[in-house]
Coordinates of C-alpha atoms in Angstrom, one line a residue:
M228 CA -54.6 -3.1 -96.6
R229 CA -52.9 -1.4 -99.5
V230 CA -49.9 -3.5 -100.4
L231 CA -47.1 -2.7 -102.9
V232 CA -46.0 -5.9 -104.5
T233 CA -42.6 -5.4 -106.1
G234 CA -42.1 -8.0 -108.9
G235 CA -45.9 -8.3 -108.9
A236 CA -46.1 -9.3 -112.5
G237 CA -43.6 -12.1 -112.1
F238 CA -44.1 -15.8 -111.4
I239 CA -44.5 -15.7 -107.7
G240 CA -45.5 -12.1 -107.5
S241 CA -48.5 -12.5 -109.8
H242 CA -49.9 -15.2 -107.5
V243 CA -49.3 -13.1 -104.5
V244 CA -51.4 -10.3 -106.1
E245 CA -54.2 -12.8 -106.8
A246 CA -54.1 -14.1 -103.2
L247 CA -54.2 -10.6 -101.7
T248 CA -57.1 -9.6 -103.9
A249 CA -59.0 -12.7 -102.9
R250 CA -58.5 -11.7 -99.2
G251 CA -59.9 -8.2 -99.9
H252 CA -56.6 -6.3 -99.9
E253 CA -55.6 -3.8 -102.5
P254 CA -52.4 -4.9 -104.2
L255 CA -50.4 -2.4 -106.3
V256 CA -48.0 -4.0 -108.8
F257 CA -44.5 -2.5 -109.2
D258 CA -42.7 -4.4 -111.9
V259 CA -40.4 -3.6 -114.8
R260 CA -42.3 -6.2 -116.9
E261 CA -45.3 -3.8 -116.9
D262 CA -43.5 -0.5 -116.6
A263 CA -39.8 0.0 -117.6
G264 CA -39.6 2.7 -115.0
A265 CA -40.6 0.5 -112.1
D266 CA -37.1 -0.3 -111.0
V267 CA -36.6 -0.7 -107.2
R268 CA -33.2 0.9 -107.7
D269 CA -34.9 4.1 -108.8
R270 CA -35.6 6.2 -105.7
E271 CA -38.1 8.5 -107.3
A272 CA -40.1 5.7 -108.9
V273 CA -40.2 3.9 -105.5
A274 CA -41.3 7.0 -103.7
R275 CA -44.2 7.5 -106.1
A276 CA -45.2 3.8 -105.8
L277 CA -45.2 3.9 -102.0
S278 CA -47.7 6.8 -101.7
G279 CA -50.6 5.7 -99.6
V280 CA -49.2 2.2 -99.1
D281 CA -49.6 0.3 -95.8
A282 CA -47.2 -2.6 -96.4
V283 CA -44.7 -3.9 -99.0
C284 CA -44.4 -7.5 -100.3
H285 CA -40.9 -7.5 -101.9
Q286 CA -40.7 -10.2 -104.6
A287 CA -38.6 -8.4 -107.1
A288 CA -35.2 -10.0 -107.5
M289 CA -32.7 -11.5 -109.9
V290 CA -32.9 -15.2 -109.2
G291 CA -30.9 -18.3 -110.1
L292 CA -27.6 -19.9 -109.3
G293 CA -25.5 -17.4 -111.2
S294 CA -22.3 -18.1 -113.2
G295 CA -19.5 -18.0 -110.8
V296 CA -18.8 -14.3 -110.0
A297 CA -19.1 -13.0 -113.6
D298 CA -22.6 -11.6 -112.9
A299 CA -22.0 -10.7 -109.2
A300 CA -22.3 -7.0 -109.7
E301 CA -25.7 -7.4 -111.4
Y302 CA -27.0 -9.7 -108.7
V303 CA -25.9 -7.2 -106.0
S304 CA -27.3 -4.3 -107.8
R305 CA -30.7 -5.8 -108.4
N306 CA -31.1 -7.6 -105.2
D307 CA -29.2 -5.7 -102.6
L308 CA -29.0 -2.1 -103.9
G309 CA -32.7 -2.5 -104.9
T310 CA -33.7 -3.6 -101.5
A311 CA -31.6 -0.8 -99.8
V312 CA -33.3 1.8 -101.9
L313 CA -36.7 0.3 -101.2
L314 CA -36.1 0.3 -97.4
T315 CA -34.7 3.8 -97.4
V316 CA -37.8 5.2 -99.0
M317 CA -40.1 3.0 -96.8
A318 CA -38.4 4.6 -93.8
E319 CA -39.0 8.1 -95.2
K320 CA -42.6 7.4 -96.0
G321 CA -43.4 5.7 -92.7
V322 CA -44.2 2.3 -94.2
R323 CA -43.5 -0.1 -91.4
R324 CA -44.5 -3.5 -92.7
L325 CA -42.5 -5.7 -95.0
V326 CA -42.7 -9.2 -96.2
L327 CA -39.5 -10.3 -98.0
A328 CA -39.1 -13.2 -100.5
G329 CA -36.3 -15.0 -98.8
S330 CA -34.7 -18.3 -99.9
M331 CA -33.5 -21.6 -98.6
V332 CA -30.3 -21.1 -100.5
V333 CA -28.9 -19.0 -97.5
Y334 CA -28.4 -22.3 -95.7
G335 CA -26.0 -23.8 -98.2
E336 CA -26.0 -27.5 -97.6
G337 CA -28.8 -28.9 -95.5
R338 CA -28.7 -30.6 -92.1
Y339 CA -26.6 -33.7 -91.9
I340 CA -26.1 -36.3 -89.1
C341 CA -23.1 -38.5 -88.6
E342 CA -23.6 -41.6 -86.5
R343 CA -20.4 -40.9 -84.6
H344 CA -20.3 -37.1 -84.4
G345 CA -23.9 -36.0 -84.5
V346 CA -25.0 -32.9 -86.4
V347 CA -22.1 -31.8 -88.7
R348 CA -21.7 -29.2 -91.5
P349 CA -19.8 -30.5 -94.5
G350 CA -18.0 -28.0 -96.6
P351 CA -18.5 -27.4 -100.4
R352 CA -18.1 -30.6 -102.4
A353 CA -14.8 -31.1 -104.2
V354 CA -14.5 -31.2 -108.0
P355 CA -12.7 -34.5 -108.0
D356 CA -15.5 -36.1 -106.0
L357 CA -18.2 -34.7 -108.2
A358 CA -16.3 -35.7 -111.4
A359 CA -16.0 -39.3 -110.0
G360 CA -19.7 -39.5 -109.2
R361 CA -19.2 -39.2 -105.5
F362 CA -22.0 -36.8 -104.9
E363 CA -22.9 -37.4 -101.2
P364 CA -21.1 -35.1 -98.7
R365 CA -19.1 -37.0 -96.1
C366 CA -18.5 -36.2 -92.4
P367 CA -15.9 -33.5 -92.2
V368 CA -14.5 -35.1 -89.0
C369 CA -14.3 -38.8 -89.8
G370 CA -15.3 -39.1 -93.5
D371 CA -18.2 -41.4 -92.8
A372 CA -21.5 -41.4 -94.7
L373 CA -24.1 -38.8 -93.5
S374 CA -27.9 -38.9 -93.1
P375 CA -29.7 -35.8 -94.4
G376 CA -32.4 -34.2 -92.2
L377 CA -34.6 -31.1 -92.1
V378 CA -33.1 -27.6 -91.7
T379 CA -34.6 -25.3 -89.0
E380 CA -34.6 -21.5 -89.1
D381 CA -31.9 -21.3 -86.4
A382 CA -29.4 -23.2 -88.6
P383 CA -26.3 -21.1 -89.4
A384 CA -26.3 -19.4 -92.8
D385 CA -23.7 -20.6 -95.3
P386 CA -24.5 -19.2 -98.7
R387 CA -22.6 -21.1 -101.5
N388 CA -23.0 -18.8 -104.5
V389 CA -23.5 -15.1 -105.4
Y390 CA -27.3 -15.3 -105.5
A391 CA -27.5 -17.0 -102.1
T392 CA -25.2 -14.3 -100.7
T393 CA -27.5 -11.5 -102.0
K394 CA -30.5 -13.2 -100.5
L395 CA -28.9 -13.3 -97.0
A396 CA -27.8 -9.7 -97.4
Q397 CA -31.4 -8.7 -98.1
E398 CA -32.4 -10.2 -94.7
H399 CA -29.6 -8.2 -93.0
L400 CA -30.7 -5.0 -94.7
A401 CA -34.3 -5.7 -93.6
A402 CA -33.1 -6.2 -90.0
A403 CA -31.3 -2.9 -90.0
W404 CA -34.4 -1.2 -91.3
A405 CA -36.6 -2.8 -88.7
R406 CA -34.3 -1.9 -85.8
S407 CA -33.9 1.8 -86.9
T408 CA -37.6 2.4 -87.8
G409 CA -39.5 0.1 -85.4
G410 CA -40.8 -1.6 -88.5
A411 CA -41.9 -5.3 -88.7
A412 CA -40.3 -7.6 -91.3
V413 CA -40.9 -11.2 -92.2
S414 CA -38.6 -13.2 -94.5
L415 CA -40.2 -16.3 -96.1
R416 CA -37.3 -18.6 -97.0
Y417 CA -38.9 -20.2 -100.1
H418 CA -37.9 -23.7 -101.1
N419 CA -38.3 -25.0 -104.7
V420 CA -41.3 -23.1 -105.9
Y421 CA -43.1 -24.4 -109.0
G422 CA -46.5 -24.0 -110.7
P423 CA -48.5 -22.1 -113.3
R424 CA -46.8 -19.1 -115.0
M425 CA -43.3 -20.4 -114.2
P426 CA -40.8 -19.0 -116.7
R427 CA -39.8 -21.5 -119.3
D428 CA -36.3 -22.8 -120.0
T429 CA -34.2 -19.9 -118.6
P430 CA -31.2 -20.1 -116.3
Y431 CA -33.2 -18.4 -113.6
A432 CA -36.3 -20.5 -113.6
G433 CA -35.3 -23.6 -111.7
V434 CA -35.1 -27.3 -112.4
A435 CA -38.8 -27.8 -112.7
S436 CA -39.0 -25.3 -115.5
F437 CA -36.2 -27.0 -117.5
F438 CA -37.9 -30.4 -117.1
R439 CA -41.3 -29.1 -118.2
S440 CA -39.8 -27.2 -121.2
A441 CA -38.0 -30.4 -122.3
L442 CA -41.2 -32.4 -122.1
A443 CA -43.1 -29.8 -124.1
R444 CA -40.5 -30.3 -126.9
G445 CA -41.0 -34.1 -126.7
E446 CA -37.5 -34.5 -125.1
A447 CA -36.5 -36.4 -122.0
P448 CA -35.7 -34.3 -118.9
R449 CA -32.0 -34.4 -118.1
V450 CA -31.4 -35.0 -114.4
F451 CA -28.0 -34.0 -113.0
E452 CA -25.9 -36.0 -110.6
D453 CA -27.6 -39.3 -109.8
G454 CA -31.1 -37.8 -109.3
R455 CA -31.1 -38.6 -105.6
Q456 CA -30.5 -35.0 -104.4
R457 CA -33.4 -34.1 -102.0
R458 CA -35.4 -30.9 -102.4
D459 CA -38.8 -29.6 -101.1
F460 CA -41.0 -28.7 -104.0
V461 CA -43.7 -26.2 -102.9
H462 CA -46.6 -25.0 -105.0
V463 CA -46.7 -21.3 -105.9
R464 CA -50.2 -20.9 -104.6
D465 CA -49.1 -22.1 -101.2
V466 CA -46.2 -19.7 -101.3
A467 CA -48.6 -16.9 -102.2
A468 CA -50.9 -17.9 -99.3
A469 CA -47.9 -17.7 -96.9
N470 CA -47.2 -14.2 -98.0
V471 CA -50.8 -13.2 -97.2
A472 CA -50.5 -14.9 -93.8
A473 CA -47.3 -13.0 -93.1
L474 CA -48.8 -9.7 -94.1
E475 CA -51.8 -10.2 -91.9
A476 CA -49.9 -11.5 -88.8
D477 CA -49.0 -9.5 -85.8
A478 CA -45.3 -9.3 -86.4
A479 CA -43.0 -8.0 -83.7
A480 CA -41.8 -4.4 -84.2
G481 CA -38.0 -3.8 -84.7
T482 CA -37.3 -7.4 -85.8
V483 CA -37.1 -9.7 -88.8
T484 CA -38.9 -13.0 -88.3
V485 CA -37.7 -15.8 -90.6
Y486 CA -39.9 -18.7 -91.7
N487 CA -39.0 -21.7 -93.8
T488 CA -41.6 -22.0 -96.5
G489 CA -41.8 -25.5 -97.9
S490 CA -44.3 -28.3 -98.4
G491 CA -42.8 -30.4 -95.7
E492 CA -42.6 -33.4 -98.1
P493 CA -39.0 -33.9 -99.3
H494 CA -38.7 -35.5 -102.8
T495 CA -35.6 -36.3 -104.9
V496 CA -35.0 -34.4 -108.1
G497 CA -35.3 -37.7 -109.9
E498 CA -38.8 -38.3 -108.4
M499 CA -39.9 -34.9 -109.5
A500 CA -38.7 -35.5 -113.0
R501 CA -40.5 -38.9 -113.2
A502 CA -43.7 -37.5 -111.8
L503 CA -43.7 -34.6 -114.3
A504 CA -42.8 -36.9 -117.2
S505 CA -45.6 -39.3 -116.2
A506 CA -48.1 -36.4 -115.9
C507 CA -47.0 -35.0 -119.3
G508 CA -47.1 -38.4 -121.0
G509 CA -43.5 -37.8 -122.1
P510 CA -40.3 -39.7 -122.2
E511 CA -38.6 -41.0 -119.1
P512 CA -35.9 -38.8 -117.5
V513 CA -32.3 -39.4 -118.3
V514 CA -29.9 -39.3 -115.4
T515 CA -26.7 -37.7 -116.8
G516 CA -24.2 -37.7 -114.0
E517 CA -23.4 -34.0 -114.8
Y518 CA -23.1 -31.5 -112.1
R519 CA -22.9 -27.7 -111.4
L520 CA -20.4 -26.2 -109.1
G521 CA -22.3 -24.3 -106.4
D522 CA -25.2 -26.7 -106.2
V523 CA -25.8 -28.3 -102.9
R524 CA -26.7 -32.0 -102.4
H525 CA -29.7 -32.0 -100.1
I526 CA -31.7 -29.0 -98.7
T527 CA -35.1 -29.6 -97.2
A528 CA -36.8 -27.6 -94.5
D529 CA -38.7 -27.9 -91.4
S530 CA -41.6 -25.5 -92.0
S531 CA -43.4 -26.2 -88.7
R532 CA -42.7 -22.7 -87.3
L533 CA -44.7 -21.1 -90.1
R534 CA -47.6 -23.5 -89.5
A535 CA -47.6 -23.0 -85.8
E536 CA -47.2 -19.3 -85.6
L537 CA -49.1 -18.1 -88.7
G538 CA -51.6 -20.9 -89.1
W539 CA -50.4 -21.6 -92.7
K540 CA -50.3 -25.0 -94.2
P541 CA -49.7 -26.1 -97.8
E542 CA -52.8 -27.2 -99.7
V543 CA -51.4 -28.6 -102.9
G544 CA -49.9 -32.1 -102.7
F545 CA -46.9 -33.2 -104.8
E546 CA -48.7 -35.5 -107.2
E547 CA -51.6 -33.1 -107.7
G548 CA -49.3 -30.2 -108.2
M549 CA -47.2 -32.0 -110.8
R550 CA -50.3 -33.0 -112.7
E551 CA -51.5 -29.4 -112.8
F552 CA -48.0 -28.1 -113.7
A553 CA -47.9 -30.6 -116.6
R554 CA -50.9 -28.8 -118.1
A555 CA -50.3 -25.3 -117.0
G556 CA -49.1 -22.4 -119.1
M557 CA -45.6 -21.1 -118.8
R558 CA -44.0 -17.7 -119.5
S559 CA -41.3 -17.1 -122.1

């Protein structure tokens, strides 16, 4: 299969290219890092790139939390306008297969259970609570403590920042494309991806990158809140393998199929910082109590649908992955 990989020179995209090659496919890289003219918002450039292509693996995106709404236009331009241009040209060229780099951020907060009221959806955390160190969401009905659980793909979307909003819009655009063309789309909602070639110390790289960069400087990782926020850290090679599995699967025409893509092993941010510090032989993490508006407290996924329907399973365990990441090269 000839596969156009947008963002194919980036962190996740470069691993997708390697995984496709290993499976005997022919990946074509479309990335501004290698060619300044390879912009998914450029209709002519996209048309040239799609010539003779069987499928598209769309990894190109502006990622990260974002800074309020100050950079909203740039996020929407790169993520949503870029996706719209790509899909428009795919429709014209008759390319009917798409795998989209989705994200767990579309869920907002994760799944919570109140002993009295069952599954509930707490709203955004209030600044006075965060400033006072009250980080755990409470039941929106009775105010009692909640137990976090695993989010399934049928959970309602509740994006809490600009980036999350653009990732959900990408899925809606893909759905409109699939319905109008009879194409088949898969959105892989990535959880916290880490591993070799991760960008170093940038606002868009993720907490694992910040911790790794600090340790490389001989500094202690700085952990926000109390370090007990739960995430699913999934290795980049496992994510790349999920992309290949999605491309090779018999996806239903005219639809977007959504899959959570995580390790299935929730860990706290503090646990991750300690594991990475230990693997690097660096100083112990410092828990700061600081917070960022727009961050959610707990978000971990149930990835059993991806395992059951596509036969995918993660191969890199948490401790093994952190040991490798501690030694791996990073990008500037």
